[in-house]
């Protein structure tokens, strides 16, 4: 699992317990440092099911490209008889991408955008040729047959689609 930015990554967790869930915890280790535990969410009263979404800040970890953080999510139940118990998920790894991976991702997105724009250029050329043909036909007669009117409508729709594709490529 890789963080989606240098500063934070979303953490989504859910838990169910017959005694109810009181807390959701995050236990993690960075490099060879001591393990840390953060409370992601705490309920005032135990609830049978609990789902939380937490934005995990990575700033304080000062992760370098290629470094990993091992983590587990835990749930503390509301057992009033024997005392609260904590169950932990299996260990997961959050990996900060290396510089080469970041560059490869950027290059891949650029290649996709370039391919989209090259396709748009081909479509624009085809549309230009079709428009010129329709303009010639229109110059010959003012009374267009139904098929030619349909061709004009399709050309206009294609032009709109092309404009939308170019806009999407520009957003990337």
mmCIF file of C-alpha atoms in Angstrom:
data_model
loop_
_atom_site.group_PDB
_atom_site.id
_atom_site.type_symbol
_atom_site.label_atom_id
_atom_site.label_comp_id
_atom_site.label_asym_id
_atom_site.label_seq_id
_atom_site.Cartn_x
_atom_site.Cartn_y
_atom_site.Cartn_z
ATOM 1 C CA UNK A 1 0.000 0.000 0.000
ATOM 2 C CA UNK A 2 1.430 3.392 -0.922
ATOM 3 C CA UNK A 3 0.560 6.810 0.488
ATOM 4 C CA UNK A 4 -1.231 9.079 -1.984
ATOM 5 C CA UNK A 5 0.775 12.121 -0.979
ATOM 6 C CA UNK A 6 3.804 13.055 1.073
ATOM 7 C CA UNK A 7 1.783 14.363 3.996
ATOM 8 C CA UNK A 8 -1.083 11.945 4.733
ATOM 9 C CA UNK A 9 -2.949 8.817 3.680
ATOM 10 C CA UNK A 10 -6.472 7.636 4.447
ATOM 11 C CA UNK A 11 -6.983 4.791 6.902
ATOM 12 C CA UNK A 12 -10.357 3.031 6.881
ATOM 13 C CA UNK A 13 -11.222 0.433 9.532
ATOM 14 C CA UNK A 14 -14.260 -1.407 10.803
ATOM 15 C CA UNK A 15 -14.912 -3.625 13.817
ATOM 16 C CA UNK A 16 -17.772 -5.685 15.263
ATOM 17 C CA UNK A 17 -17.923 -7.153 18.777
ATOM 18 C CA UNK A 18 -20.632 -8.780 20.888
ATOM 19 C CA UNK A 19 -19.613 -6.599 23.877
ATOM 20 C CA UNK A 20 -19.475 -3.554 21.607
ATOM 21 C CA UNK A 21 -16.509 -1.579 20.311
ATOM 22 C CA UNK A 22 -15.178 1.339 22.343
ATOM 23 C CA UNK A 23 -11.979 2.342 20.538
ATOM 24 C CA UNK A 24 -10.186 1.864 17.246
ATOM 25 C CA UNK A 25 -6.388 2.037 17.507
ATOM 26 C CA UNK A 26 -3.494 2.287 15.089
ATOM 27 C CA UNK A 27 -0.207 0.580 16.085
ATOM 28 C CA UNK A 28 2.809 1.239 13.888
ATOM 29 C CA UNK A 29 6.580 1.174 13.705
ATOM 30 C CA UNK A 30 8.836 3.441 11.646
ATOM 31 C CA UNK A 31 12.351 2.165 10.915
ATOM 32 C CA UNK A 32 13.890 0.715 14.114
ATOM 33 C CA UNK A 33 12.054 3.136 16.394
ATOM 34 C CA UNK A 34 9.759 2.025 19.207
ATOM 35 C CA UNK A 35 6.250 0.990 18.286
ATOM 36 C CA UNK A 36 3.643 3.757 18.616
ATOM 37 C CA UNK A 37 -0.107 3.538 19.247
ATOM 38 C CA UNK A 38 -2.623 6.224 18.260
ATOM 39 C CA UNK A 39 -6.335 6.302 19.011
ATOM 40 C CA UNK A 40 -8.186 6.727 15.723
ATOM 41 C CA UNK A 41 -11.637 6.925 17.276
ATOM 42 C CA UNK A 42 -13.242 6.515 20.695
ATOM 43 C CA UNK A 43 -16.950 6.005 21.408
ATOM 44 C CA UNK A 44 -18.492 7.327 24.636
ATOM 45 C CA UNK A 45 -20.459 4.061 24.918
ATOM 46 C CA UNK A 46 -19.705 0.708 23.285
ATOM 47 C CA UNK A 47 -21.403 0.147 19.934
ATOM 48 C CA UNK A 48 -21.851 -3.287 18.290
ATOM 49 C CA UNK A 49 -20.392 -2.164 14.944
ATOM 50 C CA UNK A 50 -18.038 0.683 14.271
ATOM 51 C CA UNK A 51 -16.476 1.982 11.068
ATOM 52 C CA UNK A 52 -13.999 4.847 11.005
ATOM 53 C CA UNK A 53 -12.160 6.826 8.364
ATOM 54 C CA UNK A 54 -9.004 8.508 9.577
ATOM 55 C CA UNK A 55 -6.572 10.753 7.728
ATOM 56 C CA UNK A 56 -3.191 9.472 8.932
ATOM 57 C CA UNK A 57 -0.591 12.240 8.974
ATOM 58 C CA UNK A 58 2.841 11.039 7.871
ATOM 59 C CA UNK A 59 4.692 14.349 8.320
ATOM 60 C CA UNK A 60 6.281 13.540 11.681
ATOM 61 C CA UNK A 61 7.711 10.255 10.332
ATOM 62 C CA UNK A 62 10.035 12.045 7.887
ATOM 63 C CA UNK A 63 9.812 9.095 5.494
ATOM 64 C CA UNK A 64 12.392 8.876 2.758
ATOM 65 C CA UNK A 65 11.667 7.413 -0.679
ATOM 66 C CA UNK A 66 11.541 3.611 -0.477
ATOM 67 C CA UNK A 67 10.973 3.463 3.306
ATOM 68 C CA UNK A 68 8.190 1.408 4.854
ATOM 69 C CA UNK A 69 5.919 1.643 7.892
ATOM 70 C CA UNK A 70 4.470 -1.554 9.349
ATOM 71 C CA UNK A 71 1.079 -1.064 10.979
ATOM 72 C CA UNK A 72 -1.944 -2.838 12.456
ATOM 73 C CA UNK A 73 -5.412 -1.617 13.313
ATOM 74 C CA UNK A 74 -6.922 -2.663 16.641
ATOM 75 C CA UNK A 75 -10.355 -2.625 18.237
ATOM 76 C CA UNK A 76 -10.936 -2.380 21.985
ATOM 77 C CA UNK A 77 -14.200 -3.962 23.139
ATOM 78 C CA UNK A 78 -16.549 -2.858 25.891
ATOM 79 C CA UNK A 79 -16.251 -6.012 28.059
ATOM 80 C CA UNK A 80 -17.302 -4.920 31.559
ATOM 81 C CA UNK A 81 -16.955 -8.452 33.043
ATOM 82 C CA UNK A 82 -13.317 -9.394 32.336
ATOM 83 C CA UNK A 83 -12.142 -5.948 31.297
ATOM 84 C CA UNK A 84 -11.619 -4.547 27.820
ATOM 85 C CA UNK A 85 -9.847 -6.782 25.294
ATOM 86 C CA UNK A 86 -8.009 -5.614 22.169
ATOM 87 C CA UNK A 87 -7.933 -7.502 18.880
ATOM 88 C CA UNK A 88 -5.395 -6.531 16.213
ATOM 89 C CA UNK A 89 -5.502 -6.930 12.448
ATOM 90 C CA UNK A 90 -2.752 -8.655 10.532
ATOM 91 C CA UNK A 91 0.306 -6.507 9.870
ATOM 92 C CA UNK A 92 0.198 -4.301 6.785
ATOM 93 C CA UNK A 93 2.909 -2.282 5.130
ATOM 94 C CA UNK A 94 2.710 1.295 3.974
ATOM 95 C CA UNK A 95 5.524 2.001 1.532
ATOM 96 C CA UNK A 96 6.671 5.432 0.501
ATOM 97 C CA UNK A 97 7.467 5.207 -3.235
ATOM 98 C CA UNK A 98 11.057 5.531 -4.367
ATOM 99 C CA UNK A 99 12.155 8.444 -6.543
ATOM 100 C CA UNK A 100 12.312 6.080 -9.552
ATOM 101 C CA UNK A 101 8.712 4.921 -8.914
ATOM 102 C CA UNK A 102 7.495 8.505 -8.603
ATOM 103 C CA UNK A 103 9.207 9.434 -11.877
ATOM 104 C CA UNK A 104 7.826 6.317 -13.616
ATOM 105 C CA UNK A 105 4.307 7.216 -12.460
ATOM 106 C CA UNK A 106 4.660 10.778 -13.755
ATOM 107 C CA UNK A 107 6.074 9.507 -17.041
ATOM 108 C CA UNK A 108 3.212 7.032 -17.408
ATOM 109 C CA UNK A 109 0.615 9.779 -16.885
ATOM 110 C CA UNK A 110 2.424 11.994 -19.399
ATOM 111 C CA UNK A 111 2.460 9.159 -21.959
ATOM 112 C CA UNK A 112 -1.273 8.603 -21.470
ATOM 113 C CA UNK A 113 -1.944 12.314 -21.953
ATOM 114 C CA UNK A 114 0.251 12.401 -25.058
ATOM 115 C CA UNK A 115 -1.580 9.403 -26.545
ATOM 116 C CA UNK A 116 -4.927 11.067 -25.833
ATOM 117 C CA UNK A 117 -3.804 14.276 -27.532
ATOM 118 C CA UNK A 118 -2.410 12.414 -30.554
ATOM 119 C CA UNK A 119 -5.747 10.628 -30.908
ATOM 120 C CA UNK A 120 -7.528 13.986 -30.607
ATOM 121 C CA UNK A 121 -5.368 15.383 -33.433
ATOM 122 C CA UNK A 122 -6.324 12.447 -35.675
ATOM 123 C CA UNK A 123 -9.998 12.935 -34.825
ATOM 124 C CA UNK A 124 -9.730 16.672 -35.489
ATOM 125 C CA UNK A 125 -8.175 16.045 -38.915
ATOM 126 C CA UNK A 126 -10.934 13.566 -39.794
ATOM 127 C CA UNK A 127 -13.573 16.031 -38.585
ATOM 128 C CA UNK A 128 -11.991 18.818 -40.635
ATOM 129 C CA UNK A 129 -12.148 16.694 -43.779
ATOM 130 C CA UNK A 130 -15.781 15.745 -43.100
ATOM 131 C CA UNK A 131 -16.694 19.385 -42.420
ATOM 132 C CA UNK A 132 -15.069 20.507 -45.675
ATOM 133 C CA UNK A 133 -17.010 17.833 -47.570
ATOM 134 C CA UNK A 134 -20.272 18.909 -45.934
ATOM 135 C CA UNK A 135 -19.520 22.580 -46.675
ATOM 136 C CA UNK A 136 -18.980 21.725 -50.361
ATOM 137 C CA UNK A 137 -22.283 19.830 -50.422
ATOM 138 C CA UNK A 138 -24.040 22.746 -48.715
ATOM 139 C CA UNK A 139 -22.599 25.147 -51.305
ATOM 140 C CA UNK A 140 -24.081 23.063 -54.121
ATOM 141 C CA UNK A 141 -27.625 23.062 -52.790
ATOM 142 C CA UNK A 142 -29.662 24.741 -50.077
ATOM 143 C CA UNK A 143 -32.033 21.777 -49.876
ATOM 144 C CA UNK A 144 -30.076 19.103 -47.947
ATOM 145 C CA UNK A 145 -31.286 15.529 -47.912
ATOM 146 C CA UNK A 146 -31.991 13.931 -44.519
ATOM 147 C CA UNK A 147 -28.744 11.865 -44.648
ATOM 148 C CA UNK A 148 -26.612 14.988 -45.058
ATOM 149 C CA UNK A 149 -28.376 16.695 -42.138
ATOM 150 C CA UNK A 150 -27.622 13.576 -40.049
ATOM 151 C CA UNK A 151 -23.954 13.756 -41.142
ATOM 152 C CA UNK A 152 -23.796 17.378 -40.018
ATOM 153 C CA UNK A 153 -25.339 16.450 -36.648
ATOM 154 C CA UNK A 154 -22.824 13.608 -36.187
ATOM 155 C CA UNK A 155 -19.947 15.955 -37.073
ATOM 156 C CA UNK A 156 -21.118 18.454 -34.455
ATOM 157 C CA UNK A 157 -21.425 15.706 -31.828
ATOM 158 C CA UNK A 158 -17.953 14.404 -32.711
ATOM 159 C CA UNK A 159 -16.590 17.924 -32.360
ATOM 160 C CA UNK A 160 -18.112 18.194 -28.872
ATOM 161 C CA UNK A 161 -16.682 14.784 -27.864
ATOM 162 C CA UNK A 162 -13.280 15.833 -29.155
ATOM 163 C CA UNK A 163 -13.441 19.061 -27.135
ATOM 164 C CA UNK A 164 -14.311 17.054 -23.983
ATOM 165 C CA UNK A 165 -11.419 14.615 -24.571
ATOM 166 C CA UNK A 166 -8.968 17.493 -24.949
ATOM 167 C CA UNK A 167 -10.300 19.091 -21.749
ATOM 168 C CA UNK A 168 -9.853 15.797 -19.856
ATOM 169 C CA UNK A 169 -6.290 15.468 -21.136
ATOM 170 C CA UNK A 170 -5.555 19.042 -20.059
ATOM 171 C CA UNK A 171 -6.760 18.256 -16.519
ATOM 172 C CA UNK A 172 -4.197 15.469 -16.118
#
